[in-house]
Every structure is written in structure tokens, then in C-alpha cells.
Amino acid sequence: MPLDQLPVDALADAALQRATELGARHADVRIESSRSLHRRLRDGRTESATNSVTAGIGVRVIVDGAWGFAADSSLDTGAAARVAERAVAIARASAPLSVPVELAAEPAHPDGRWRSAFRLDPLDVSDDLITDRLVELSGALLGGRGVDHADASLLAVSEEKFYADLAGTRTRQHRVRTVPSFTATTIGDHGFATMRTLAPPAGRGWEYLLGDGWDFDAEIAELPELLAEHAVAPSVEPGRYDLVIDPTNLWLTIHESVAHATELDRALGYEAAYAGTSFATPDQLGTLRYGSPVMNVTGDRTTEHGLASVGWDDEGVAATEFDIIRDGTLVGYQLNRQMAPLLGLPRSNGCAYADSPGHIPLQRMPNVSLQPAADGPDTAGLIAGVSDGIYVVGDNSWSIDMQRYNFQFTGQRFFRIRNGRLAGQLRDVAYQATTTEFWRSLEAVGGPQTWLLAGAANCGKGQPGQVAPVSHGSPSALFRGVNVLNTVTEGGAA
């Protein structure tokens, strides 16, 4: 049910009043309604089609210095008051075992409203229109030379969120995200090979599938030829290569080796069971040479079309942009209101998020992005500076250890670079390094014309597990002397 059809202010008043009566010194209320759809097609025929709706209220309190949280799907004032009572009871039961909670201050935002940059909510589009477009693009892919199978997938989410707290903040937000993917498969004497579109998930509406922000028709038209070349490409010789990495691949390396590594709860060891801690501990803040001097990374929740972009986070903190790595040095962490005082900071940088009203907000990453050079070259200019190397395009598999330090990444497409020019595709490429070795080998970043906002819709964290959408912007970038493995040889298949 859309939030404008719910008495959200009355529900919040009932919960906050009851929490106050029971002794809460902090209380906040989230009322959410989230609709989603998922479609999967195989060779132009629908394999699965699901729609879901989640709605409910979550109440978080601090009582006797301890957190309490409770949630319910009932949306009437009596239920809201009872949710507050349960949250207070949980806080009181937890208090003897808790370290007293202190929250960074945040100005009140009494009437905040924010809507992400979309033109047409994909959940308001008819099933027929959605299916017709996916069938059309699948048919174009199947019609390509050598394509034996075509898979299409579309996830779309429309998320509405109301937040209120005892300090006087009340915000309403509505954002959408669209996650399309098309994969071609060829089968022949070479075995089978697949190639996926590079179109990233985006904080855009249905217009994204129609060409606003990405030309799907053009990309699908060129995919069969690229796949055919890839299927018969030579396998890479392992060794050290200069790499030019496209933002369609580098976003994932940023996500795993920088964004997760600079979550303060992970760096402090508070978050460990889901994907480990971090080598980038707070005692190294301001001194750790994370990368080369051309490495500048920011966190932000303001980028247009970003998957993590909001007006306010799930603690009522206004969206902002902040430095994480400046000139190659670690200078900042991602924070929520509980984490900020642990670094002696007066205010959070707005990184709290919960994936449903039934979950408590966690410290989750904002859009974490590598910045381009203002006067940097285009991708061809970076390639021109390489005599013997590889151009890496598109994301695929990855592996990274529990301290976010030793890693390996593959990709979708690899092009040999000889004497500054592309010289055909390669197969079976993976690049391997430690986080600091890799980022210190960064010699140059491309200009703003190479910058692309990519990302993931399903970043996992927490227990119970939660997923969060997040974008990572990146320019094309040149790395010198990176260790390259042959994945077939490493897998023992050759």
C-alpha cells in the first residue's frame, strides 16, 4: 500500500508517545512500503514472474543505555504502541549486558521530502509492456550470429519510507531501482561460452529500459560478435601485465577492497561473521598509504541515480559526501550515529540503512566511488600508454579474504594491448594482488568522460542477513605490473 494511503503521522505519534511514557530517551519509527518485481526469460519465453509487497512499522529505542527494536506488519495506532512496548522491553532486558549507547547529534529535519531521479516507476508499468520489451531484446540477441541461447532478467524495486524520531525529524522518501541483465550463450567446437551485457543496475525508472541512461539496443546488437571472438580467443599467458581496467569491472574491485574495508564497524571488529573484518584499522587513519597519490575515493548518498542515494538515512541523518581516501591516504570511514563518537566525531556521515521495516538499521555503505582526474585522458589515451598489457571490461567472479586484503577478480571481456592499441580478445584472465599493492600500482585515472556509475543491488551484511543496493562510480584506470593468472590452469583443467 502506498505510504500516502497510510496515517503515518498518527502511527508515529502513537509509537513515540508510548516509548516516551515507558522511559525511552531516544526513539525512532520507520514505516515502509516496498514493491518489487522479478522477471526471468529463457530464449524469449517467460520462466518466472514474481511480484511482492512488504509493508510494516519498525520502532527502535534506547532505554537504560541499551538498544531495543521491534517490528510488525499491522499498521494501526494500537499496534504501533504495542511495537514500542516490545522495543522498550527488549532494551530493558538487554541493558545489563550492553555498553551504554551514545548517539552523535543530528539537527532535526521536521518536514523532509525526497524523491529519487526517476520518470516512470517500473512498478506502475503493465506486465504486458515489461514482457514485450524483454522479449524484444531477447529476440534481438537470439538473432545474432552464433547465439544459441539468450537469457533475460529484470529486477525492479519501488521503495517508500517514512521516518520520525523524538528529536522532531520527520521525512518521507520514494526511490526506485532497476536491474536489467541479458546474457548470450554460444555452443560449438570450442565448448560453450557466455557474455553478459555491461548495463549496470541504476537508480532509474522504466525509462532506463527504453534508452534513458543506457542504449540496450546498441549493446545487444554488438554482443554476438564480441561473444564469437571471445569463444575462440587464445588463453592468457600468466605473468605481470599493465592493466587498463574499465569502470564496468573496476567498480567491483572498489566495492570489495575499499568500500567494505572502510566500514568502521568492520574495521573495529564489530562486524566479522558476514564477510570478515578489515586490515584498514582506525589506528592507521591518516597514515595508511592505501594507494598511489592519484587515488581519491569518496562516499556519498547524493549522486543522481545512485543505488544508495537518499535524502536522509535510516537514522534521520541528512545525505552528504565525504572523503575516504585522499591522495592515496586513508582519511575517513563510513559511519552511523553510534559509530561516529567512537572516532571522536560530532556527527554521522549518514550510512545507516535497513532493508525492511522488520530489520534494525545497520551501518551500510553509501555510494563509494573512485574520482576521475579533472583533465585526465579518455580510455584510448590510457591504452596508448601501454606497450604490453590487457584491457579488462565487465565484472564476473571474485574472491577476497576476511580482512579485505588478498584478492582475485575476473571479468567479462579481456583485450590484449600491444604498443598502445587493442589486439584482439583473450580468455581465462584473473588479476590477483593485495589491496594496497594493487592500489599503489595505480598510475593514472581517466577523465570525467570515462566515469561510469555501476554497482550491485544485493550487497549482503549482518545477522539476520540484510541486502542493500549500492553504486560505485569509477573512471577507467591504468595499473602497472599486476599479477595475472590463467584461470583454467589454476583450476587444474589444463
Tab-separated table of C-alpha atoms in Angstrom:
chain	number	residue	atom	x	y	z
A	1	MET	CA	0.000	0.000	0.000
A	2	PRO	CA	1.481	3.421	-0.927
A	3	LEU	CA	2.518	5.498	2.080
A	4	ASP	CA	0.187	8.347	1.140
A	5	GLN	CA	-2.695	5.973	1.862
A	6	LEU	CA	-1.437	5.298	5.402
A	7	PRO	CA	-1.844	7.518	8.526
A	8	VAL	CA	1.932	7.591	9.017
A	9	ASP	CA	1.977	10.621	11.343
A	10	ALA	CA	-0.649	9.102	13.629
A	11	LEU	CA	1.199	5.780	13.677
A	12	ALA	CA	4.480	7.500	14.521
A	13	ASP	CA	2.837	9.626	17.227
A	14	ALA	CA	1.379	6.530	18.863
A	15	ALA	CA	4.704	4.702	18.906
A	16	LEU	CA	6.822	7.677	20.016
A	17	GLN	CA	4.383	8.662	22.766
A	18	ARG	CA	4.286	5.138	24.180
A	19	ALA	CA	8.081	4.854	24.059
A	20	THR	CA	8.382	8.157	25.923
A	21	GLU	CA	5.879	7.073	28.580
A	22	LEU	CA	7.966	3.959	29.166
A	23	GLY	CA	11.218	5.885	29.652
A	24	ALA	CA	12.918	5.906	26.249
A	25	ARG	CA	15.457	8.725	25.845
A	26	HIS	CA	15.681	8.052	22.118
A	27	ALA	CA	13.044	6.516	19.862
A	28	ASP	CA	12.664	6.396	16.106
A	29	VAL	CA	9.995	4.955	13.844
A	30	ARG	CA	10.234	3.718	10.263
A	31	ILE	CA	7.114	2.941	8.256
A	32	GLU	CA	7.904	1.372	4.916
A	33	SER	CA	6.140	0.085	1.842
A	34	SER	CA	8.255	-1.671	-0.758
A	35	ARG	CA	7.044	-3.243	-4.009
A	36	SER	CA	9.241	-5.356	-6.249
A	37	LEU	CA	9.043	-7.424	-9.406
A	38	HIS	CA	11.356	-10.024	-10.884
A	39	ARG	CA	11.129	-11.472	-14.396
A	40	ARG	CA	13.284	-14.178	-15.986
A	41	LEU	CA	13.109	-15.184	-19.637
A	42	ARG	CA	14.906	-18.015	-21.470
A	43	ASP	CA	15.083	-17.692	-25.248
A	44	GLY	CA	12.307	-15.135	-25.186
A	45	ARG	CA	9.900	-17.208	-23.100
A	46	THR	CA	8.995	-16.335	-19.524
A	47	GLU	CA	10.466	-18.763	-16.983
A	48	SER	CA	9.387	-16.945	-13.835
A	49	ALA	CA	7.446	-13.823	-12.925
A	50	THR	CA	7.062	-12.726	-9.329
A	51	ASN	CA	5.735	-9.620	-7.616
A	52	SER	CA	5.950	-8.921	-3.907
A	53	VAL	CA	4.935	-6.235	-1.419
A	54	THR	CA	6.419	-5.575	2.006
A	55	ALA	CA	4.879	-3.112	4.434
A	56	GLY	CA	5.223	-2.549	8.135
A	57	ILE	CA	6.496	-0.491	11.051
A	58	GLY	CA	9.782	-0.763	12.935
A	59	VAL	CA	10.459	1.010	16.258
A	60	ARG	CA	13.919	1.464	17.749
A	61	VAL	CA	14.534	2.815	21.246
A	62	ILE	CA	17.321	3.464	23.730
A	63	VAL	CA	16.298	2.662	27.311
A	64	ASP	CA	18.711	2.343	30.237
A	65	GLY	CA	21.528	2.851	27.704
A	66	ALA	CA	20.590	-0.178	25.581
A	67	TRP	CA	19.029	-0.662	22.160
A	68	GLY	CA	15.620	-2.233	21.761
A	69	PHE	CA	13.899	-2.927	18.459
A	70	ALA	CA	10.572	-4.437	17.435
A	71	ALA	CA	8.508	-4.520	14.253
A	72	ASP	CA	5.081	-5.521	12.991
A	73	SER	CA	3.176	-5.670	9.737
A	74	SER	CA	-0.015	-4.339	11.377
A	75	LEU	CA	-0.434	-0.665	10.609
A	76	ASP	CA	-2.877	0.797	13.137
A	77	THR	CA	-2.156	3.030	16.110
A	78	GLY	CA	-2.809	0.296	18.668
A	79	ALA	CA	-0.304	-1.992	17.004
A	80	ALA	CA	2.227	0.874	16.752
A	81	ALA	CA	2.020	1.461	20.526
A	82	ARG	CA	2.441	-2.258	21.200
A	83	VAL	CA	5.512	-2.371	18.953
A	84	ALA	CA	7.008	0.440	21.042
A	85	GLU	CA	6.250	-1.522	24.227
A	86	ARG	CA	8.054	-4.578	22.857
A	87	ALA	CA	11.059	-2.497	21.827
A	88	VAL	CA	11.311	-0.986	25.320
A	89	ALA	CA	11.014	-4.417	26.951
A	90	ILE	CA	13.844	-5.754	24.767
A	91	ALA	CA	16.044	-2.766	25.654
A	92	ARG	CA	15.450	-3.271	29.384
A	93	ALA	CA	16.262	-6.969	29.109
A	94	SER	CA	19.450	-6.193	27.152
A	95	ALA	CA	20.694	-3.359	29.369
A	96	PRO	CA	22.667	-5.483	31.888
A	97	LEU	CA	24.735	-6.925	29.030
A	98	SER	CA	25.142	-3.724	26.957
A	99	VAL	CA	27.752	-0.999	26.685
A	100	PRO	CA	25.828	2.289	27.074
A	101	VAL	CA	24.883	3.664	23.670
A	102	GLU	CA	25.781	7.237	22.749
A	103	LEU	CA	24.495	8.786	19.514
A	104	ALA	CA	26.089	11.607	17.551
A	105	ALA	CA	23.849	14.656	17.390
A	106	GLU	CA	21.839	15.425	14.266
A	107	PRO	CA	19.764	18.566	13.587
A	108	ALA	CA	16.025	17.967	13.325
A	109	HIS	CA	14.577	17.776	9.812
A	110	PRO	CA	10.902	18.322	10.581
A	111	ASP	CA	9.294	18.054	7.143
A	112	GLY	CA	11.750	16.374	4.784
A	113	ARG	CA	10.624	15.050	1.433
A	114	TRP	CA	12.841	13.440	-1.215
A	115	ARG	CA	12.251	11.543	-4.437
A	116	SER	CA	14.976	9.910	-6.472
A	117	ALA	CA	15.584	10.906	-10.089
A	118	PHE	CA	13.188	8.675	-11.998
A	119	ARG	CA	10.476	9.462	-14.529
A	120	LEU	CA	8.334	6.310	-14.504
A	121	ASP	CA	8.014	3.969	-11.534
A	122	PRO	CA	8.671	0.480	-13.013
A	123	LEU	CA	6.098	-0.984	-10.615
A	124	ASP	CA	3.447	1.152	-12.327
A	125	VAL	CA	4.224	-0.327	-15.762
A	126	SER	CA	1.913	-3.034	-17.073
A	127	ASP	CA	3.088	-6.637	-17.154
A	128	ASP	CA	2.469	-6.745	-20.902
A	129	LEU	CA	4.752	-3.788	-21.595
A	130	ILE	CA	7.504	-5.226	-19.423
A	131	THR	CA	7.289	-8.656	-21.033
A	132	ASP	CA	7.111	-7.219	-24.548
A	133	ARG	CA	10.313	-5.207	-24.059
A	134	LEU	CA	12.210	-8.156	-22.576
A	135	VAL	CA	11.011	-10.411	-25.412
A	136	GLU	CA	12.051	-7.780	-27.962
A	137	LEU	CA	15.590	-7.504	-26.584
A	138	SER	CA	15.883	-11.286	-26.159
A	139	GLY	CA	14.818	-11.764	-29.773
A	140	ALA	CA	17.444	-9.300	-30.984
A	141	LEU	CA	20.086	-11.210	-29.051
A	142	LEU	CA	18.925	-14.603	-30.321
A	143	GLY	CA	19.023	-13.296	-33.864
A	144	GLY	CA	22.734	-12.592	-33.596
A	145	ARG	CA	25.254	-14.829	-35.392
A	146	GLY	CA	26.278	-17.825	-33.298
A	147	VAL	CA	23.961	-17.137	-30.347
A	148	ASP	CA	22.310	-20.392	-29.222
A	149	HIS	CA	20.556	-19.149	-26.101
A	150	ALA	CA	19.528	-15.800	-24.653
A	151	ASP	CA	18.679	-15.176	-21.001
A	152	ALA	CA	16.986	-12.023	-19.741
A	153	SER	CA	16.461	-10.904	-16.164
A	154	LEU	CA	14.825	-7.813	-14.693
A	155	LEU	CA	14.537	-6.825	-11.026
A	156	ALA	CA	12.754	-3.583	-10.183
A	157	VAL	CA	12.021	-2.120	-6.739
A	158	SER	CA	9.891	0.827	-5.642
A	159	GLU	CA	10.700	1.751	-2.026
A	160	GLU	CA	8.775	4.283	0.080
A	161	LYS	CA	9.969	5.133	3.560
A	162	PHE	CA	8.691	7.376	6.374
A	163	TYR	CA	10.937	8.190	9.344
A	164	ALA	CA	10.196	10.030	12.611
A	165	ASP	CA	12.072	10.412	15.895
A	166	LEU	CA	11.746	12.078	19.284
A	167	ALA	CA	14.113	14.899	18.222
A	168	GLY	CA	11.500	16.147	15.746
A	169	THR	CA	12.704	14.740	12.428
A	170	ARG	CA	10.010	13.538	10.007
A	171	THR	CA	10.978	12.546	6.464
A	172	ARG	CA	9.274	10.859	3.526
A	173	GLN	CA	11.212	9.331	0.656
A	174	HIS	CA	10.493	7.434	-2.512
A	175	ARG	CA	13.152	5.819	-4.683
A	176	VAL	CA	13.240	3.173	-7.377
A	177	ARG	CA	15.934	0.917	-8.795
A	178	THR	CA	16.060	-1.100	-11.991
A	179	VAL	CA	18.398	-4.059	-12.503
A	180	PRO	CA	18.385	-5.493	-16.055
A	181	SER	CA	20.675	-8.194	-17.435
A	182	PHE	CA	20.924	-10.033	-20.776
A	183	THR	CA	23.234	-12.996	-21.401
A	184	ALA	CA	24.133	-14.693	-24.689
A	185	THR	CA	25.421	-18.281	-24.896
A	186	THR	CA	27.197	-19.911	-27.813
A	187	ILE	CA	27.909	-23.649	-28.150
A	188	GLY	CA	30.326	-25.123	-30.663
A	189	ASP	CA	33.612	-26.918	-31.205
A	190	HIS	CA	35.132	-24.557	-28.656
A	191	GLY	CA	32.709	-25.791	-25.977
A	192	PHE	CA	30.347	-23.132	-24.695
A	193	ALA	CA	30.903	-19.504	-23.835
A	194	THR	CA	28.711	-16.768	-22.426
A	195	MET	CA	28.785	-12.983	-22.372
A	196	ARG	CA	26.584	-10.602	-20.401
A	197	THR	CA	25.564	-7.014	-21.061
A	198	LEU	CA	27.501	-4.327	-19.221
A	199	ALA	CA	24.466	-2.202	-18.340
A	200	PRO	CA	24.734	-1.527	-14.602
A	201	PRO	CA	21.870	-1.556	-12.096
A	202	ALA	CA	20.662	2.011	-11.733
A	203	GLY	CA	18.516	4.263	-9.632
A	204	ARG	CA	16.340	4.897	-12.655
A	205	GLY	CA	12.787	4.039	-13.604
A	206	TRP	CA	11.278	2.134	-16.528
A	207	GLU	CA	12.729	4.754	-18.885
A	208	TYR	CA	16.101	3.049	-18.345
A	209	LEU	CA	14.965	0.032	-20.405
A	210	LEU	CA	13.839	2.402	-23.138
A	211	GLY	CA	17.247	4.003	-23.594
A	212	ASP	CA	17.458	6.765	-20.959
A	213	GLY	CA	20.924	6.286	-19.445
A	214	TRP	CA	21.906	3.201	-21.467
A	215	ASP	CA	21.468	2.124	-25.077
A	216	PHE	CA	20.347	-1.503	-24.645
A	217	ASP	CA	19.513	-1.938	-28.335
A	218	ALA	CA	23.020	-0.897	-29.393
A	219	GLU	CA	24.755	-3.038	-26.781
A	220	ILE	CA	22.728	-6.145	-27.653
A	221	ALA	CA	23.386	-5.583	-31.358
A	222	GLU	CA	27.169	-5.797	-30.837
A	223	LEU	CA	27.169	-8.574	-28.224
A	224	PRO	CA	27.049	-11.615	-30.625
A	225	GLU	CA	30.181	-10.527	-32.499
A	226	LEU	CA	32.057	-9.925	-29.251
A	227	LEU	CA	30.942	-13.321	-27.962
A	228	ALA	CA	32.030	-15.075	-31.147
A	229	GLU	CA	35.512	-13.539	-30.865
A	230	HIS	CA	35.678	-14.361	-27.172
A	231	ALA	CA	34.757	-18.024	-27.781
A	232	VAL	CA	37.830	-18.661	-29.934
A	233	ALA	CA	40.224	-16.216	-28.265
A	234	PRO	CA	43.613	-17.521	-27.062
A	235	SER	CA	44.085	-18.295	-23.403
A	236	VAL	CA	46.202	-15.784	-21.496
A	237	GLU	CA	49.831	-16.456	-20.601
A	238	PRO	CA	50.207	-15.841	-16.877
A	239	GLY	CA	52.572	-13.112	-15.784
A	240	ARG	CA	52.736	-9.462	-14.826
A	241	TYR	CA	50.887	-7.063	-17.100
A	242	ASP	CA	49.926	-3.442	-17.192
A	243	LEU	CA	46.140	-3.330	-16.908
A	244	VAL	CA	43.697	-0.728	-18.147
A	245	ILE	CA	40.542	-1.509	-16.211
A	246	ASP	CA	37.172	-0.298	-17.407
A	247	PRO	CA	34.704	1.056	-14.808
A	248	THR	CA	32.359	-1.834	-15.686
A	249	ASN	CA	34.939	-4.067	-13.979
A	250	LEU	CA	36.687	-1.750	-11.512
A	251	TRP	CA	33.504	-0.939	-9.578
A	252	LEU	CA	33.513	-4.448	-8.085
A	253	THR	CA	37.170	-4.193	-7.028
A	254	ILE	CA	36.329	-0.870	-5.358
A	255	HIS	CA	33.334	-2.478	-3.639
A	256	GLU	CA	35.248	-5.399	-2.167
A	257	SER	CA	38.684	-3.917	-1.446
A	258	VAL	CA	37.790	-0.328	-0.499
A	259	ALA	CA	34.109	0.071	0.344
A	260	HIS	CA	33.768	-2.958	2.625
A	261	ALA	CA	37.228	-2.353	4.092
A	262	THR	CA	36.318	1.173	5.235
A	263	GLU	CA	33.103	0.336	7.107
A	264	LEU	CA	34.018	1.393	10.634
A	265	ASP	CA	32.083	-1.400	12.341
A	266	ARG	CA	34.035	-3.907	10.249
A	267	ALA	CA	37.363	-2.130	10.908
A	268	LEU	CA	36.624	-2.225	14.656
A	269	GLY	CA	35.776	-5.932	14.552
A	270	TYR	CA	32.111	-5.401	15.493
A	271	GLU	CA	31.108	-6.949	12.155
A	272	ALA	CA	33.024	-10.138	11.459
A	273	ALA	CA	30.783	-13.129	10.816
A	274	TYR	CA	29.477	-11.906	7.449
A	275	ALA	CA	32.479	-11.248	5.152
A	276	GLY	CA	35.032	-10.581	7.859
A	277	THR	CA	36.721	-7.553	9.346
A	278	SER	CA	39.267	-5.184	7.746
A	279	PHE	CA	43.017	-4.673	7.556
A	280	ALA	CA	42.367	-0.888	7.480
A	281	THR	CA	42.124	-0.405	11.255
A	282	PRO	CA	41.447	3.009	12.860
A	283	ASP	CA	44.982	3.307	14.286
A	284	GLN	CA	46.102	3.771	10.654
A	285	LEU	CA	43.656	6.607	9.919
A	286	GLY	CA	45.580	9.467	8.360
A	287	THR	CA	48.745	7.428	7.777
A	288	LEU	CA	47.882	4.275	5.790
A	289	ARG	CA	49.163	4.564	2.210
A	290	TYR	CA	46.175	2.812	0.694
A	291	GLY	CA	47.079	3.605	-2.893
A	292	SER	CA	49.047	5.865	-5.170
A	293	PRO	CA	48.693	9.674	-4.996
A	294	VAL	CA	46.158	9.666	-7.851
A	295	MET	CA	43.721	7.540	-5.791
A	296	ASN	CA	40.861	9.640	-4.381
A	297	VAL	CA	37.760	7.859	-3.068
A	298	THR	CA	34.611	9.452	-1.694
A	299	GLY	CA	31.495	8.169	-0.007
A	300	ASP	CA	28.241	9.885	-0.796
A	301	ARG	CA	24.497	9.437	-0.683
A	302	THR	CA	23.756	12.239	-3.091
A	303	THR	CA	24.832	11.014	-6.558
A	304	GLU	CA	21.993	11.214	-9.069
A	305	HIS	CA	20.775	7.708	-9.987
A	306	GLY	CA	22.947	6.133	-7.264
A	307	LEU	CA	21.527	2.963	-5.740
A	308	ALA	CA	22.460	4.159	-2.227
A	309	SER	CA	21.331	7.743	-2.796
A	310	VAL	CA	18.761	9.109	-0.339
A	311	GLY	CA	17.713	12.389	1.204
A	312	TRP	CA	18.188	11.122	4.777
A	313	ASP	CA	19.475	7.822	6.074
A	314	ASP	CA	17.537	5.472	8.354
A	315	GLU	CA	18.622	7.451	11.435
A	316	GLY	CA	17.364	10.774	10.039
A	317	VAL	CA	20.849	11.994	9.058
A	318	ALA	CA	20.949	14.278	6.015
A	319	ALA	CA	22.728	12.839	2.975
A	320	THR	CA	26.247	14.112	2.417
A	321	GLU	CA	29.537	13.467	0.627
A	322	PHE	CA	32.823	12.787	2.405
A	323	ASP	CA	36.410	11.713	1.755
A	324	ILE	CA	37.526	8.140	2.440
A	325	ILE	CA	40.885	8.143	0.637
A	326	ARG	CA	42.581	11.383	-0.326
A	327	ASP	CA	45.754	11.434	-2.459
A	328	GLY	CA	46.190	7.733	-1.690
A	329	THR	CA	45.914	8.015	2.134
A	330	LEU	CA	43.096	6.619	4.292
A	331	VAL	CA	41.309	9.653	5.785
A	332	GLY	CA	37.785	8.528	6.624
A	333	TYR	CA	35.308	5.767	7.413
A	334	GLN	CA	31.653	5.101	6.817
A	335	LEU	CA	29.677	5.927	9.983
A	336	ASN	CA	26.299	5.796	11.620
A	337	ARG	CA	25.241	7.783	14.679
A	338	GLN	CA	26.593	5.187	17.095
A	339	MET	CA	29.895	4.777	15.243
A	340	ALA	CA	30.760	8.493	14.852
A	341	PRO	CA	31.535	9.155	18.569
A	342	LEU	CA	33.934	6.196	18.569
A	343	LEU	CA	36.180	8.244	16.249
A	344	GLY	CA	35.597	11.404	18.277
A	345	LEU	CA	33.408	12.870	15.547
A	346	PRO	CA	30.400	15.053	16.367
A	347	ARG	CA	28.184	13.850	13.517
A	348	SER	CA	27.459	10.766	11.421
A	349	ASN	CA	28.032	10.820	7.669
A	350	GLY	CA	24.683	9.116	7.076
A	351	CYS	CA	25.431	5.435	6.454
A	352	ALA	CA	22.538	3.730	8.278
A	353	TYR	CA	20.154	1.542	6.279
A	354	ALA	CA	17.675	-1.267	6.899
A	355	ASP	CA	16.365	-3.367	4.033
A	356	SER	CA	12.874	-3.746	5.504
A	357	PRO	CA	10.736	-2.462	8.372
A	358	GLY	CA	11.382	-5.783	10.092
A	359	HIS	CA	15.134	-5.182	10.352
A	360	ILE	CA	17.131	-2.796	12.533
A	361	PRO	CA	19.307	-0.286	10.607
A	362	LEU	CA	22.949	-1.281	10.192
A	363	GLN	CA	25.945	0.772	9.188
A	364	ARG	CA	25.809	0.194	5.393
A	365	MET	CA	27.957	1.603	2.663
A	366	PRO	CA	26.916	4.694	0.692
A	367	ASN	CA	27.894	5.101	-2.943
A	368	VAL	CA	31.693	4.687	-2.716
A	369	SER	CA	33.447	5.993	-5.812
A	370	LEU	CA	36.910	6.489	-7.295
A	371	GLN	CA	37.228	10.038	-8.567
A	372	PRO	CA	38.404	10.872	-12.099
A	373	ALA	CA	41.218	13.289	-12.926
A	374	ALA	CA	39.760	16.640	-13.940
A	375	ASP	CA	41.925	16.787	-17.065
A	376	GLY	CA	42.528	13.037	-17.377
A	377	PRO	CA	42.685	11.130	-20.674
A	378	ASP	CA	39.958	9.054	-22.238
A	379	THR	CA	40.203	5.252	-22.197
A	380	ALA	CA	42.020	5.182	-25.542
A	381	GLY	CA	44.547	7.609	-24.096
A	382	LEU	CA	45.231	5.258	-21.167
A	383	ILE	CA	45.578	2.304	-23.527
A	384	ALA	CA	48.000	4.326	-25.675
A	385	GLY	CA	50.382	4.436	-22.713
A	386	VAL	CA	50.683	0.622	-22.513
A	387	SER	CA	53.156	-1.338	-24.636
A	388	ASP	CA	52.170	-4.833	-23.454
A	389	GLY	CA	49.064	-5.229	-21.319
A	390	ILE	CA	45.390	-6.142	-21.009
A	391	TYR	CA	42.189	-4.086	-21.112
A	392	VAL	CA	39.644	-5.569	-18.671
A	393	VAL	CA	35.904	-4.977	-19.227
A	394	GLY	CA	32.836	-6.144	-17.276
A	395	ASP	CA	32.589	-7.868	-13.912
A	396	ASN	CA	32.434	-11.566	-13.215
A	397	SER	CA	33.667	-13.690	-10.289
A	398	TRP	CA	35.818	-12.559	-7.384
A	399	SER	CA	37.423	-13.779	-4.176
A	400	ILE	CA	38.766	-11.779	-1.214
A	401	ASP	CA	39.916	-12.794	2.231
A	402	MET	CA	38.273	-11.998	5.576
A	403	GLN	CA	40.429	-8.884	6.144
A	404	ARG	CA	39.727	-7.488	2.656
A	405	TYR	CA	43.388	-7.763	1.718
A	406	ASN	CA	44.265	-10.660	-0.623
A	407	PHE	CA	42.007	-10.758	-3.667
A	408	GLN	CA	41.376	-12.078	-7.171
A	409	PHE	CA	38.986	-10.730	-9.802
A	410	THR	CA	37.973	-11.941	-13.244
A	411	GLY	CA	35.884	-10.139	-15.880
A	412	GLN	CA	33.628	-10.440	-18.918
A	413	ARG	CA	35.956	-9.367	-21.727
A	414	PHE	CA	39.741	-9.078	-21.967
A	415	PHE	CA	41.572	-7.381	-24.805
A	416	ARG	CA	45.319	-7.697	-25.384
A	417	ILE	CA	47.119	-4.358	-25.629
A	418	ARG	CA	50.198	-4.204	-27.831
A	419	ASN	CA	52.070	-0.983	-28.488
A	420	GLY	CA	49.227	1.161	-27.280
A	421	ARG	CA	46.443	-0.488	-29.283
A	422	LEU	CA	43.904	-3.249	-28.758
A	423	ALA	CA	44.966	-6.513	-30.405
A	424	GLY	CA	42.075	-8.968	-30.030
A	425	GLN	CA	40.483	-10.729	-27.086
A	426	LEU	CA	41.969	-13.103	-24.527
A	427	ARG	CA	40.300	-15.683	-22.328
A	428	ASP	CA	40.737	-17.114	-18.839
A	429	VAL	CA	42.127	-13.948	-17.225
A	430	ALA	CA	42.137	-13.162	-13.499
A	431	TYR	CA	44.135	-10.444	-11.758
A	432	GLN	CA	45.468	-11.038	-8.268
A	433	ALA	CA	47.049	-8.751	-5.662
A	434	THR	CA	46.843	-7.471	-2.130
A	435	THR	CA	44.647	-4.423	-1.713
A	436	THR	CA	47.479	-1.983	-1.020
A	437	GLU	CA	49.821	-3.469	-3.649
A	438	PHE	CA	47.104	-3.134	-6.264
A	439	TRP	CA	46.008	0.401	-5.451
A	440	ARG	CA	49.633	1.596	-5.080
A	441	SER	CA	50.227	0.368	-8.651
A	442	LEU	CA	47.553	2.789	-9.907
A	443	GLU	CA	49.448	5.102	-12.234
A	444	ALA	CA	46.664	7.130	-13.841
A	445	VAL	CA	42.906	7.593	-13.774
A	446	GLY	CA	40.858	8.705	-16.735
A	447	GLY	CA	38.973	11.929	-17.048
A	448	PRO	CA	35.290	12.590	-16.279
A	449	GLN	CA	34.372	11.362	-19.778
A	450	THR	CA	35.350	7.815	-18.718
A	451	TRP	CA	33.436	7.867	-15.415
A	452	LEU	CA	30.561	5.399	-15.025
A	453	LEU	CA	28.219	4.688	-12.113
A	454	ALA	CA	27.924	0.890	-11.753
A	455	GLY	CA	27.105	-1.195	-8.679
A	456	ALA	CA	25.145	-4.017	-7.077
A	457	ALA	CA	21.588	-4.409	-5.856
A	458	ASN	CA	22.305	-7.161	-3.347
A	459	CYS	CA	25.243	-6.329	-1.080
A	460	GLY	CA	24.953	-8.573	1.978
A	461	LYS	CA	25.720	-7.864	5.640
A	462	GLY	CA	24.515	-8.586	9.150
A	463	GLN	CA	22.860	-11.352	11.103
A	464	PRO	CA	19.993	-11.778	10.279
A	465	GLY	CA	21.313	-11.045	6.816
A	466	GLN	CA	20.245	-7.895	5.019
A	467	VAL	CA	20.779	-6.771	1.422
A	468	ALA	CA	21.493	-3.222	0.348
A	469	PRO	CA	21.722	-1.593	-3.084
A	470	VAL	CA	24.898	0.410	-3.674
A	471	SER	CA	26.570	2.174	-6.579
A	472	HIS	CA	30.254	2.715	-7.251
A	473	GLY	CA	31.442	5.307	-9.709
A	474	SER	CA	34.787	4.900	-11.390
A	475	PRO	CA	36.812	6.210	-14.300
A	476	SER	CA	38.903	3.940	-16.479
A	477	ALA	CA	42.257	3.441	-14.740
A	478	LEU	CA	45.798	2.264	-15.526
A	479	PHE	CA	47.613	-0.117	-13.175
A	480	ARG	CA	51.245	-1.134	-13.729
A	481	GLY	CA	52.694	-4.619	-13.289
A	482	VAL	CA	49.696	-6.525	-11.888
A	483	ASN	CA	49.915	-10.300	-11.475
A	484	VAL	CA	47.653	-12.098	-13.973
A	485	LEU	CA	46.620	-15.742	-13.586
A	486	ASN	CA	45.246	-18.212	-16.122
A	487	THR	CA	42.005	-19.403	-14.547
A	488	VAL	CA	41.945	-22.676	-16.495
A	489	THR	CA	45.468	-23.559	-15.410
A	490	GLU	CA	44.773	-22.515	-11.825
A	491	GLY	CA	41.656	-24.671	-11.835
A	492	GLY	CA	43.644	-27.714	-12.892
A	493	ALA	CA	41.654	-28.164	-16.107
A	494	ALA	CA	44.674	-27.867	-18.403
